Amino acid sequence: MALLLEGRTAVITGGSTGIGFATAKRFIDEGAHVFITGRRQAELETAVKELGDNATGVQGDVSDPEDVDRLYAAVAASGRRVDVVFANAAILEAAPLGEITEEQLDDQLGVDFKGVVFTVQKALPLLNDGGSIILNASTTAARAADGISVYGGIKAAIRSFARTWASELRDRKIRVNSVSPGATDTPGIAVLASMLFPGPNAEEQFENYQRSIVPMGRYGTPEEVANAALFLASDLSSFTTGADIPVDGGINQI
């Protein structure tokens, strides 16, 4: 049986852990060579070692356009072009309106907004016609979540990017789509739980809360999001562009 991404090259930002790492593994299993980024060198090296010979790590922060330039310079130096871009890297800092600081705003705009724009824009000279761009949005783009208005607002913009860029790149047959995870069992869950439920047993309280509101009654897994990303990366989604795939256990659907 043919592999879905045989011979293709993918770039995944924020690929050291969580959804990015699971997606890198899934893409490699389907025949791709994957370039992953991460801000922390030690975690990046560990991820690349686990992913194997078909992974290349490039340390960097997507909020810094020079780091994004280094990423694509590494791709070009390898003699490869790009078939798939997954703009996945993101951070979340919780604060209710009235307590949002300038630093929190700048940090999230830098990684979650500017980082996505330049990850995609700087890929274009290397991106093959007919390629696929995938943006990591969120259920918070369409659903209110107290304390994370900045994050939700940025993710709504990411969803809009997918529509607009799909139109702008249609002459190159480049498809642009987004995937919108709900609460997913990644290392970031503990951080989010502590922000939203200060005090002891934060993770347990947050998980119980999610179980009560998610129709499927649980967190999603990084692998489930990776499966959606694989669909969008491969020819299985050859007639899909400007779309969003929710991987949310039904929370925004029912």
CSV table of C-alpha atoms in Angstrom, one decimal:
chain,number,residue,atom,x,y,z
A,1,MET,CA,0.0,0.0,0.0
A,2,ALA,CA,1.4,3.4,-1.0
A,3,LEU,CA,2.4,5.8,1.7
A,4,LEU,CA,0.4,9.0,1.8
A,5,LEU,CA,3.4,11.4,1.9
A,6,GLU,CA,6.0,9.3,0.2
A,7,GLY,CA,8.9,11.5,-0.9
A,8,ARG,CA,7.5,14.7,0.4
A,9,THR,CA,9.0,17.3,2.7
A,10,ALA,CA,7.1,18.9,5.6
A,11,VAL,CA,7.8,21.8,7.9
A,12,ILE,CA,6.2,21.7,11.4
A,13,THR,CA,6.7,24.6,13.8
A,14,GLY,CA,6.5,23.7,17.5
A,15,GLY,CA,7.4,20.1,16.7
A,16,SER,CA,9.2,19.1,19.9
A,17,THR,CA,6.2,18.1,21.9
A,18,GLY,CA,2.4,17.7,21.9
A,19,ILE,CA,0.5,18.1,18.6
A,20,GLY,CA,3.5,19.1,16.6
A,21,PHE,CA,5.5,16.1,17.7
A,22,ALA,CA,2.6,13.7,17.1
A,23,THR,CA,2.1,15.1,13.6
A,24,ALA,CA,5.8,14.9,12.8
A,25,LYS,CA,5.7,11.2,13.7
A,26,ARG,CA,2.6,10.6,11.7
A,27,PHE,CA,4.0,12.3,8.6
A,28,ILE,CA,7.2,10.3,8.9
A,29,ASP,CA,5.3,7.1,9.2
A,30,GLU,CA,3.6,8.0,5.9
A,31,GLY,CA,6.9,8.6,4.1
A,32,ALA,CA,7.8,12.3,4.6
A,33,HIS,CA,11.0,14.0,5.7
A,34,VAL,CA,10.0,16.5,8.4
A,35,PHE,CA,11.8,19.7,9.6
A,36,ILE,CA,10.6,20.6,13.1
A,37,THR,CA,11.3,23.7,15.1
A,38,GLY,CA,11.4,24.3,18.9
A,39,ARG,CA,12.5,27.0,21.2
A,40,ARG,CA,14.3,24.7,23.6
A,41,GLN,CA,17.3,23.0,22.2
A,42,ALA,CA,17.3,20.0,24.6
A,43,GLU,CA,13.7,19.2,23.9
A,44,LEU,CA,14.3,19.6,20.2
A,45,GLU,CA,17.2,17.2,20.2
A,46,THR,CA,15.3,14.6,22.2
A,47,ALA,CA,12.4,14.8,19.7
A,48,VAL,CA,14.6,14.5,16.7
A,49,LYS,CA,16.4,11.5,18.2
A,50,GLU,CA,13.0,9.8,18.8
A,51,LEU,CA,11.7,10.6,15.3
A,52,GLY,CA,14.8,9.2,13.6
A,53,ASP,CA,16.6,9.8,10.4
A,54,ASN,CA,13.7,11.4,8.5
A,55,ALA,CA,13.5,14.3,11.0
A,56,THR,CA,15.7,17.5,11.0
A,57,GLY,CA,15.5,19.9,13.9
A,58,VAL,CA,16.1,23.6,13.6
A,59,GLN,CA,16.1,25.5,16.9
A,60,GLY,CA,14.3,28.8,16.8
A,61,ASP,CA,11.4,31.0,17.9
A,62,VAL,CA,8.8,31.7,15.3
A,63,SER,CA,8.1,35.2,16.7
A,64,ASP,CA,11.6,36.1,15.4
A,65,PRO,CA,11.5,36.4,11.6
A,66,GLU,CA,15.3,35.8,11.5
A,67,ASP,CA,14.8,32.4,13.1
A,68,VAL,CA,12.1,31.6,10.5
A,69,ASP,CA,14.6,32.6,7.8
A,70,ARG,CA,17.2,30.1,9.4
A,71,LEU,CA,14.5,27.4,9.2
A,72,TYR,CA,14.0,27.8,5.5
A,73,ALA,CA,17.7,28.3,4.9
A,74,ALA,CA,18.2,24.8,6.4
A,75,VAL,CA,15.5,23.3,4.2
A,76,ALA,CA,17.1,24.9,1.1
A,77,ALA,CA,20.6,23.8,2.2
A,78,SER,CA,19.4,20.2,2.3
A,79,GLY,CA,18.5,20.5,-1.4
A,80,ARG,CA,14.8,20.0,-0.7
A,81,ARG,CA,11.7,22.0,-1.5
A,82,VAL,CA,8.6,22.1,0.7
A,83,ASP,CA,5.3,20.2,0.1
A,84,VAL,CA,3.6,20.7,3.5
A,85,VAL,CA,3.7,23.5,6.1
A,86,PHE,CA,2.0,23.0,9.4
A,87,ALA,CA,2.1,26.3,11.3
A,88,ASN,CA,1.5,24.8,14.7
A,89,ALA,CA,3.6,26.7,17.2
A,90,ALA,CA,1.6,28.6,19.8
A,91,ILE,CA,1.5,29.8,23.4
A,92,LEU,CA,-1.3,30.6,25.7
A,93,GLU,CA,-1.4,33.0,28.6
A,94,ALA,CA,-4.6,33.3,30.6
A,95,ALA,CA,-5.9,36.6,32.0
A,96,PRO,CA,-9.4,38.0,32.3
A,97,LEU,CA,-10.2,41.4,30.8
A,98,GLY,CA,-8.9,44.0,33.2
A,99,GLU,CA,-5.8,42.0,34.0
A,100,ILE,CA,-4.2,41.5,30.6
A,101,THR,CA,-0.7,42.9,30.5
A,102,GLU,CA,1.2,44.4,27.6
A,103,GLU,CA,3.8,41.6,27.9
A,104,GLN,CA,1.2,38.9,27.7
A,105,LEU,CA,-0.4,40.5,24.7
A,106,ASP,CA,3.0,41.0,22.9
A,107,ASP,CA,4.1,37.4,23.7
A,108,GLN,CA,1.0,35.8,22.2
A,109,LEU,CA,0.8,38.2,19.2
A,110,GLY,CA,4.5,37.4,18.5
A,111,VAL,CA,4.2,33.6,18.5
A,112,ASP,CA,0.6,32.9,17.7
A,113,PHE,CA,-0.1,35.7,15.1
A,114,LYS,CA,3.1,37.1,13.7
A,115,GLY,CA,4.7,33.6,13.9
A,116,VAL,CA,2.0,32.1,11.7
A,117,VAL,CA,2.2,34.9,9.1
A,118,PHE,CA,5.9,34.6,8.6
A,119,THR,CA,6.0,30.9,8.9
A,120,VAL,CA,3.7,30.8,5.9
A,121,GLN,CA,4.9,33.8,4.0
A,122,LYS,CA,8.6,32.9,4.2
A,123,ALA,CA,7.8,29.3,3.0
A,124,LEU,CA,6.3,30.5,-0.3
A,125,PRO,CA,9.5,30.6,-2.4
A,126,LEU,CA,10.3,27.0,-1.4
A,127,LEU,CA,6.7,25.7,-1.4
A,128,ASN,CA,5.8,23.5,-4.4
A,129,ASP,CA,2.8,24.4,-6.4
A,130,GLY,CA,0.0,22.1,-5.4
A,131,GLY,CA,1.3,22.0,-1.8
A,132,SER,CA,-0.6,22.1,1.4
A,133,ILE,CA,-0.6,24.7,4.2
A,134,ILE,CA,-2.2,23.8,7.5
A,135,LEU,CA,-2.9,26.3,10.3
A,136,ASN,CA,-3.5,25.2,13.9
A,137,ALA,CA,-6.6,27.2,15.0
A,138,SER,CA,-8.7,26.3,18.0
A,139,THR,CA,-12.2,25.7,19.2
A,140,THR,CA,-11.8,29.1,21.0
A,141,ALA,CA,-12.0,30.8,17.6
A,142,ALA,CA,-15.7,30.2,17.7
A,143,ARG,CA,-16.5,29.5,21.4
A,144,ALA,CA,-16.1,31.9,24.3
A,145,ALA,CA,-13.7,30.8,27.0
A,146,ASP,CA,-13.3,33.0,30.1
A,147,GLY,CA,-9.7,34.2,30.7
A,148,ILE,CA,-8.3,33.5,27.3
A,149,SER,CA,-9.8,36.2,25.1
A,150,VAL,CA,-6.5,37.2,23.5
A,151,TYR,CA,-5.8,33.6,22.5
A,152,GLY,CA,-9.3,33.1,21.2
A,153,GLY,CA,-9.2,36.3,19.3
A,154,ILE,CA,-5.9,35.4,17.6
A,155,LYS,CA,-7.2,31.9,16.8
A,156,ALA,CA,-10.2,33.5,15.1
A,157,ALA,CA,-7.8,35.5,13.0
A,158,ILE,CA,-6.0,32.2,12.1
A,159,ARG,CA,-9.2,30.7,10.9
A,160,SER,CA,-9.7,33.8,8.7
A,161,PHE,CA,-6.2,33.5,7.4
A,162,ALA,CA,-7.0,30.0,6.1
A,163,ARG,CA,-9.9,31.3,4.0
A,164,THR,CA,-8.1,34.4,2.7
A,165,TRP,CA,-4.8,32.6,1.9
A,166,ALA,CA,-6.7,29.8,0.2
A,167,SER,CA,-8.1,32.4,-2.2
A,168,GLU,CA,-4.8,34.2,-2.7
A,169,LEU,CA,-2.8,31.0,-3.5
A,170,ARG,CA,-5.4,29.3,-5.6
A,171,ASP,CA,-3.5,30.1,-8.9
A,172,ARG,CA,-0.6,28.0,-7.5
A,173,LYS,CA,-3.0,25.2,-6.5
A,174,ILE,CA,-1.8,25.5,-2.9
A,175,ARG,CA,-4.5,24.4,-0.5
A,176,VAL,CA,-4.8,26.3,2.8
A,177,ASN,CA,-6.9,24.8,5.6
A,178,SER,CA,-7.0,24.9,9.4
A,179,VAL,CA,-7.5,22.3,12.1
A,180,SER,CA,-9.3,23.3,15.3
A,181,PRO,CA,-8.5,21.1,18.3
A,182,GLY,CA,-10.5,21.2,21.5
A,183,ALA,CA,-8.8,20.5,24.9
A,184,THR,CA,-6.0,18.1,24.0
A,185,ASP,CA,-3.8,16.0,26.3
A,186,THR,CA,-0.5,17.8,25.8
A,187,PRO,CA,2.1,19.2,28.3
A,188,GLY,CA,0.4,22.6,27.9
A,189,ILE,CA,-2.8,21.2,29.6
A,190,ALA,CA,-1.1,21.5,33.1
A,191,VAL,CA,-0.2,25.1,32.4
A,192,LEU,CA,-3.7,26.0,31.2
A,193,ALA,CA,-5.3,24.2,34.2
A,194,SER,CA,-3.1,26.1,36.7
A,195,MET,CA,-4.1,29.4,35.0
A,196,LEU,CA,-7.8,28.7,35.0
A,197,PHE,CA,-8.1,26.8,38.3
A,198,PRO,CA,-5.5,28.3,40.7
A,199,GLY,CA,-4.8,26.2,43.7
A,200,PRO,CA,-4.5,22.5,44.5
A,201,ASN,CA,-5.8,19.8,42.1
A,202,ALA,CA,-5.9,22.2,39.2
A,203,GLU,CA,-5.4,19.5,36.6
A,204,GLU,CA,-8.1,17.3,38.1
A,205,GLN,CA,-10.5,20.2,38.2
A,206,PHE,CA,-9.8,21.2,34.7
A,207,GLU,CA,-10.2,17.6,33.4
A,208,ASN,CA,-13.5,17.2,35.3
A,209,TYR,CA,-14.7,20.5,33.8
A,210,GLN,CA,-13.8,19.3,30.3
A,211,ARG,CA,-15.5,16.0,30.8
A,212,SER,CA,-18.7,17.8,31.8
A,213,ILE,CA,-18.8,20.0,28.7
A,214,VAL,CA,-17.3,17.8,25.9
A,215,PRO,CA,-19.9,15.5,24.4
A,216,MET,CA,-17.3,12.7,24.1
A,217,GLY,CA,-16.5,13.2,27.7
A,218,ARG,CA,-12.7,13.3,27.5
A,219,TYR,CA,-9.6,15.2,26.3
A,220,GLY,CA,-8.5,14.7,22.7
A,221,THR,CA,-5.1,13.2,22.0
A,222,PRO,CA,-2.3,14.7,20.0
A,223,GLU,CA,-2.5,11.7,17.7
A,224,GLU,CA,-6.1,12.5,16.8
A,225,VAL,CA,-5.2,16.0,15.8
A,226,ALA,CA,-2.2,14.6,13.8
A,227,ASN,CA,-4.6,12.3,11.9
A,228,ALA,CA,-6.6,15.4,10.8
A,229,ALA,CA,-3.4,17.2,9.8
A,230,LEU,CA,-2.4,14.1,7.8
A,231,PHE,CA,-5.7,14.2,5.9
A,232,LEU,CA,-5.1,17.9,5.0
A,233,ALA,CA,-1.4,17.3,4.1
A,234,SER,CA,-2.2,14.4,1.7
A,235,ASP,CA,-4.0,14.0,-1.6
A,236,LEU,CA,-6.9,12.6,0.4
A,237,SER,CA,-8.0,16.3,0.8
A,238,SER,CA,-7.2,17.3,-2.8
A,239,PHE,CA,-10.6,19.1,-3.2
A,240,THR,CA,-10.5,20.7,0.2
A,241,THR,CA,-9.3,24.3,0.7
A,242,GLY,CA,-10.3,27.2,3.0
A,243,ALA,CA,-11.8,24.7,5.3
A,244,ASP,CA,-11.5,24.0,9.0
A,245,ILE,CA,-11.6,20.5,10.6
A,246,PRO,CA,-12.7,20.5,14.2
A,247,VAL,CA,-11.1,17.8,16.4
A,248,ASP,CA,-13.0,18.8,19.5
A,249,GLY,CA,-15.1,15.8,20.7
A,250,GLY,CA,-18.1,17.7,19.5
A,251,ILE,CA,-18.0,20.6,21.8
A,252,ASN,CA,-18.5,23.2,19.0
A,253,GLN,CA,-20.7,20.9,16.9
A,254,ILE,CA,-23.6,19.7,19.1
